[in-house]
Structures are given as C-alpha cells and as structure tokens.
Coordinates of C-alpha atoms and ligand atoms in Angstrom, one line a residue:
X1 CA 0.0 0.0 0.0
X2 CA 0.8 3.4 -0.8
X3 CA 1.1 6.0 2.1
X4 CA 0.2 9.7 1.5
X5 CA 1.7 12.3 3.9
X6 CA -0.4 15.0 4.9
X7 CA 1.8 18.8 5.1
X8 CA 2.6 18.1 9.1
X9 CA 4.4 14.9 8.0
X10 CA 6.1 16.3 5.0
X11 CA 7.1 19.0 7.8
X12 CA 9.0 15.9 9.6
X13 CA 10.1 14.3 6.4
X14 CA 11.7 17.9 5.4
X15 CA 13.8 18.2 8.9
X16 CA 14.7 14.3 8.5
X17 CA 15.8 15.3 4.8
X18 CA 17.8 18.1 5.9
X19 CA 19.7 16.3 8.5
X20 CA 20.5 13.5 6.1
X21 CA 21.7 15.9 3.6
X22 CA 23.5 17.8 5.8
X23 CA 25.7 14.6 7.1
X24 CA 26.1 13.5 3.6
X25 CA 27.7 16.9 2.4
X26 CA 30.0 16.8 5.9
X27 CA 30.9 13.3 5.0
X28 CA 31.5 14.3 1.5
X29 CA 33.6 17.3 2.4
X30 CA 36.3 15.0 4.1
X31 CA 36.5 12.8 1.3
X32 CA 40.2 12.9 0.3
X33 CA 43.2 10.1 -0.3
X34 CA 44.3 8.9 2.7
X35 CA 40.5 8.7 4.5
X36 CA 38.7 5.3 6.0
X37 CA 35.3 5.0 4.6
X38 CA 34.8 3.6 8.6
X39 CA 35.6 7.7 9.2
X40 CA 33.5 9.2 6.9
X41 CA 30.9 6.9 8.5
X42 CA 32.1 8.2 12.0
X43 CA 31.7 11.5 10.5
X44 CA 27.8 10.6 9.5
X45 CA 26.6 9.2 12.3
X46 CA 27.8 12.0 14.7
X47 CA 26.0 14.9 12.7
X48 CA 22.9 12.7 12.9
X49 CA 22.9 12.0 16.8
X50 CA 23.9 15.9 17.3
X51 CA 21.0 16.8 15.4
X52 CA 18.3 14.4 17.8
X53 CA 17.8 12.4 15.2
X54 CA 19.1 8.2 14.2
X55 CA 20.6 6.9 11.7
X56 CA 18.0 5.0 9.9
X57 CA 20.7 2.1 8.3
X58 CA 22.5 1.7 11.6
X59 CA 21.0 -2.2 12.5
X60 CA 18.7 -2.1 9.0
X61 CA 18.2 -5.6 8.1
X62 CA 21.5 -5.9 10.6
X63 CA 23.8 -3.4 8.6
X64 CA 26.9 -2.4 10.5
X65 CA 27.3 1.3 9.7
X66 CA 25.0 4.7 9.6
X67 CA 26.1 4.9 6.2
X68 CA 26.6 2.5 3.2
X69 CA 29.9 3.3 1.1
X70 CA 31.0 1.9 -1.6
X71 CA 34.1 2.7 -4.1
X72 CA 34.9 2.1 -7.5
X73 CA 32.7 -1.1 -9.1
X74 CA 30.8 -1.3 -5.6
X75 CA 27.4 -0.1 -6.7
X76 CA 25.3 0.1 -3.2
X77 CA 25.3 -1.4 -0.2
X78 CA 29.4 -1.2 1.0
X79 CA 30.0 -1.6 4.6
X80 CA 32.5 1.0 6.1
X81 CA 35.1 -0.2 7.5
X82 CA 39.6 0.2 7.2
X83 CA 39.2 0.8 3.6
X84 CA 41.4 3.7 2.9
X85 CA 40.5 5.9 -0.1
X86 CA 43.1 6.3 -2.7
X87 CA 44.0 9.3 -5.3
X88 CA 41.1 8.7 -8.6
X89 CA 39.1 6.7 -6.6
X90 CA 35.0 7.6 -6.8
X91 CA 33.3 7.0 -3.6
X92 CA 29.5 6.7 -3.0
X93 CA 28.1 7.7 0.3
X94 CA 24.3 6.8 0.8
X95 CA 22.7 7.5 4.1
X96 CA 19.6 8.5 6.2
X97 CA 18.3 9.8 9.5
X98 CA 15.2 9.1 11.1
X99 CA 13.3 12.1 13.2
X100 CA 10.3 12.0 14.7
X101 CA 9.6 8.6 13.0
X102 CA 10.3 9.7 9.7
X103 CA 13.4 8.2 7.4
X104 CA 14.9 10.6 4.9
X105 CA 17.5 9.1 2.1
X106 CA 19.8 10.4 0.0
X107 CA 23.2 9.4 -1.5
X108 CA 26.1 11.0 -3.8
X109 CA 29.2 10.2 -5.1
X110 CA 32.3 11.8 -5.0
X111 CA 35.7 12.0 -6.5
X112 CA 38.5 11.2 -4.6
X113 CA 41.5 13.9 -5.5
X114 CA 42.1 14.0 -9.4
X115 CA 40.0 11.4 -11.2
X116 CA 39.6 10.6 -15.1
X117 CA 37.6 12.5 -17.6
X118 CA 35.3 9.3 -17.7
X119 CA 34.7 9.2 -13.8
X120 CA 33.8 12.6 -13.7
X121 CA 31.6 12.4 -16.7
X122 CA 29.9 9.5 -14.6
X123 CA 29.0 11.2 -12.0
X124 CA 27.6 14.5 -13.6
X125 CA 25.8 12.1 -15.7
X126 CA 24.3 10.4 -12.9
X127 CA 23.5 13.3 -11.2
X128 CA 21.7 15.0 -13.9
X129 CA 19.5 11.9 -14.6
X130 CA 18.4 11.6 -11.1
X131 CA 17.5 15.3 -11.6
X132 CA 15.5 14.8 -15.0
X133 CA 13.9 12.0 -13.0
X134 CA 12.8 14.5 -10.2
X135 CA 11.3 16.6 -12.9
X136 CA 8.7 14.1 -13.9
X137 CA 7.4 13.6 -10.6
X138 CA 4.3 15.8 -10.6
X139 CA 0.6 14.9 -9.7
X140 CA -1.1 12.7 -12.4
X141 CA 2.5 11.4 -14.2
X142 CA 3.5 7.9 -13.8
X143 CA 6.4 5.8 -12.0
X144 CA 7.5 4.9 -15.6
X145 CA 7.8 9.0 -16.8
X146 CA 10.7 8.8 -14.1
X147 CA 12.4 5.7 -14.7
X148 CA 11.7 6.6 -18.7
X149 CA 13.6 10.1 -18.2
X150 CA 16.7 8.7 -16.2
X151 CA 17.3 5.8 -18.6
X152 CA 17.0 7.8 -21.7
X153 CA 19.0 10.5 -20.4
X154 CA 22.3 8.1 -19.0
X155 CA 21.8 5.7 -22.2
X156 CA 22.1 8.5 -24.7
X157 CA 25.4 9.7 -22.8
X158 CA 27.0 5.9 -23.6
X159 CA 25.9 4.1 -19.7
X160 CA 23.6 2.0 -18.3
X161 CA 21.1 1.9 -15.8
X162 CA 21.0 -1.1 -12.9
X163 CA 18.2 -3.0 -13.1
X164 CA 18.4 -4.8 -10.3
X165 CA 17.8 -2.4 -7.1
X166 CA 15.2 0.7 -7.7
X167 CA 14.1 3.2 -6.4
X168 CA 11.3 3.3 -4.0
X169 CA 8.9 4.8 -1.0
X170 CA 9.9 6.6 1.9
X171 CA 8.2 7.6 4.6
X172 CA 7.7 6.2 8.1
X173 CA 9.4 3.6 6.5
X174 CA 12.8 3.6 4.9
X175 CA 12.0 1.5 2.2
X176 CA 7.8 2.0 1.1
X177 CA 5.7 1.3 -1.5
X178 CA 6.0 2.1 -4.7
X179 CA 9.1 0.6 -6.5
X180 CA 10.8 3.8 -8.5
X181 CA 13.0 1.6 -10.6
X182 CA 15.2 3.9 -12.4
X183 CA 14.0 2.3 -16.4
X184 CA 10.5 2.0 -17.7
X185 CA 8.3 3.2 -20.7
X186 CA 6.4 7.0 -19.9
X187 CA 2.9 6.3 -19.0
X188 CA 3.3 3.2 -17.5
X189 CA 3.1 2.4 -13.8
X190 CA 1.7 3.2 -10.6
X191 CA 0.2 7.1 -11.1
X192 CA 1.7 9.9 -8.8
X193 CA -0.5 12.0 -6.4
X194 CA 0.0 15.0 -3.8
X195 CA 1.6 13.7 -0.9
X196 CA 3.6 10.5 -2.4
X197 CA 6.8 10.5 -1.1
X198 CA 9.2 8.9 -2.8
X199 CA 13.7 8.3 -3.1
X200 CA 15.1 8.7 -7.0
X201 CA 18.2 6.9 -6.8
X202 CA 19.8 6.2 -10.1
X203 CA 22.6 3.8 -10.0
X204 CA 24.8 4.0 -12.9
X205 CA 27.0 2.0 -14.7
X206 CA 30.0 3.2 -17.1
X207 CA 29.8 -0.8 -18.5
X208 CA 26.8 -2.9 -18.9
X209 CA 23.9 -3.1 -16.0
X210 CA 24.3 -6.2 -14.2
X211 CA 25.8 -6.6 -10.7
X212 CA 25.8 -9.1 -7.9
X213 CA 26.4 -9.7 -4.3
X214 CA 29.7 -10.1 -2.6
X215 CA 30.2 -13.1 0.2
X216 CA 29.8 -10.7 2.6
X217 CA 25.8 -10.7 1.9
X218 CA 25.8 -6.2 1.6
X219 CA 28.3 -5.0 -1.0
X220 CA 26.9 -5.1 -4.3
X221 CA 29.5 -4.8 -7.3
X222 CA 29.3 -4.6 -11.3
X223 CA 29.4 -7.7 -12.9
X224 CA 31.9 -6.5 -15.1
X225 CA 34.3 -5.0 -13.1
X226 CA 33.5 -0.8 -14.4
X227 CA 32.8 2.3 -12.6
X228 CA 29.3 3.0 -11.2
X229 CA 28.1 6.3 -9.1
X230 CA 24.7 6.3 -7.7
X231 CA 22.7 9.9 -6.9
X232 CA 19.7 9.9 -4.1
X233 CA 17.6 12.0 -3.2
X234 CA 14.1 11.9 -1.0
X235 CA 11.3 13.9 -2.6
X236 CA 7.8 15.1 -2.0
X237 CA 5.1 15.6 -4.9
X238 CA 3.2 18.3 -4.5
X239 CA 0.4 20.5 -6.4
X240 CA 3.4 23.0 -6.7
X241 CA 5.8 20.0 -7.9
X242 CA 8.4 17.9 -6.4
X243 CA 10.0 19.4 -3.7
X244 CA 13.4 17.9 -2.8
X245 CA 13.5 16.8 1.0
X246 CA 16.9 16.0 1.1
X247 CA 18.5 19.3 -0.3
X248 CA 20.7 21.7 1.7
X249 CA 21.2 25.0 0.7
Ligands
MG301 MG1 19.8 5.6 0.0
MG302 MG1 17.0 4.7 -1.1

C-alpha cells in the first residue's frame, strides 16, 4: 500500500531530509586520499545524533554502519570499514536519519582527488539523470515518466542503468511502497499523487547493468568490473511540484 503524507508529515520528512543531507555533504567534504570509509561513516553518524535524530541504516536488516559506502565497481550497499580511499578513486556515500519517525535518504558520489575524464563524466551524468527524474514527478504522471527520463538520459550519454535495485517509497518507512526503478516506458506504472513520497536513486553504470552480491551478503558490485556512481535523493510531490526533501542550501 501506498502512504500519503499530509503537510505536518512532510514537515517531519523535510527536517529528517535536511539532517540527512546535511551529514552526507560533511561526509562528503572529508572525502580525500588517505581517508577510511569507517571515518566518513564516524563523521555521518555523529551529525545525525547531534541533530536528535538516528541513523536510519545503523541495525537495518543488521547493517553495521550509519552509512553505506562503496568505491569504484561497488554499486550500493558497502559496509564502512579500514578501507582507505586512494587518489582517482570515486566514492558513493548513501545515508539516512530518522526524526520523529520519519526516514529521509539520500546518497552522492564523490571523486576522490584528481579522477579521469570518464569518472567525472559519470558522476555529472548520474547526477543530472536523477534530476530529470525529479522533474517528472508531478501529480497525475507515472512511476515509468521517471524511470523513462533517467534511462534515456544516462543511455544516450553511452551508460547504463542497474536494473536490479530501484528506487522506492519513503516515509515512516525507509523502504515503502511504490518501486521507482530507475528504467521503464512514460505512462506506464503506478500514477503519482500530492503527498507520495518517494527516493530517486539512479545507480549508474560506465559498462553494462548487471551486478551481484559479494560473500559478505551487503556490497553489491558490477558484474563487469566498471565504474558506477549512484545519486539519491528523497522527494515530496506536491500540487506545486516535487519538492526535494533532502537538499541543503
Ligand atoms: Mg539511499
Ligand atoms: Mg534509497
């Protein structure tokens, strides 16, 4: 089922959306060669409890960290940890905190030091298509206008789009009803209302879209070994249009 938030709850959901995005740009501005993604996770989780709030992944389905980071091929999902970050490495931070019973989300990914023309390409690529994605989220389009406007964007700059983790409700809930897979055909899908909540998350790949699981049942990698950078944010639909809930000024 599909739960609509009524303004006092997207009140809540916009301070939970703050805090996240506030710990993910902290994190993100101590991202340099020589950093443990087990500090930038420190980093995360510290904002978070200063700001009354939890981190929503801490203990989520048992994951070890307030944030999930992942470099290079790892796609979602990485568990921080002694990993030290290296010069042209890309690193994706995804996190959440939960206030007053409601989760916000939101991930980016960032370049560690100097990094190639085709990393960087990635990421703005990714990050644009999670934005054209936002764009289509207005009262009476449907869950395939998004996932139709990310694919089309990242496939006509030469990537591809993971199939296999989407998008999705947020809410009360970190993970909610309905699916926002980050592919589909405009017009198709579940139709978007006033008060939908909802995370955009594109995960791109430079090579081809599959991925799978590592031993250690969390870190999710491409299949074939290329770059990927992932892009999240939580979002409201409104009459007005999408507000973004996990945006700092
Ligand atoms: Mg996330
Ligand atoms: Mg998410």
């Amino acid at each position: 089922m599909i739960s609509v938030k009524n303004k006092d709850q997207i009140k809540l959901m916009k301070e939970a959306g703050r805090i996240t995005g506030e710990a993910l740009a902290l994190a993100g501005e101590a991202v340099k060669p020589g950093v443990t993604t087990k500090q930038l996770d420190n980093i995360i989780r510290h904002h978070i409890e200063r700001c009354g709030a939890k981190p929503g992944f801490l203990g989520y389905g048992g994951f070890p960290g307030s944030a999930c980071i992942s470099v290079n091929d790892q796609v979602i999902h990485g568990i921080p940890g002694s990993r030290v970050l290296e010069e042209g490495d890309i690193v994706k931070i995804d996190t959440g905190a939960v206030y007053k019973g409601f989760n916000g989300d939101s991930a980016n990914t960032f370049a560690v030091g100097r990094v190639s023309e085709e990393a960087k390409k990635l990421i703005e690529v990714t990050k644009e298509s999670c934005f054209r994605g936002i764009a289509e989220a207005m009262p009476g389009n449907r869950i395939g206008d998004i996932g139709s406007a990310i694919q089309s964007y990242v496939e006509a700059n030469g990537f591809s789009v993971v199939r296999r983790y989407v998008g999705h409700g947020v809410g009360e809930e970190l993970h909610e009803s309905p699916d926002v897979p980050n592919f589909g055909t405009k017009g198709r899908g579940v139709r978007l209302c006033t008060g939908m909540t909802i995370a955009i998350e594109p995960m791109v790949n430079i090579g081809k879209p599959d991925v799978f699981e590592l031993p250690d049942k969390w870190t999710v990698v491409t299949a074939d070994g290329t770059l990927s950078a992932h892009y999240e944010h939580s979002i409201a639909i409104t009459d007005e249009g999408p507000i973004i809930l996990t945006k700092i000024d």
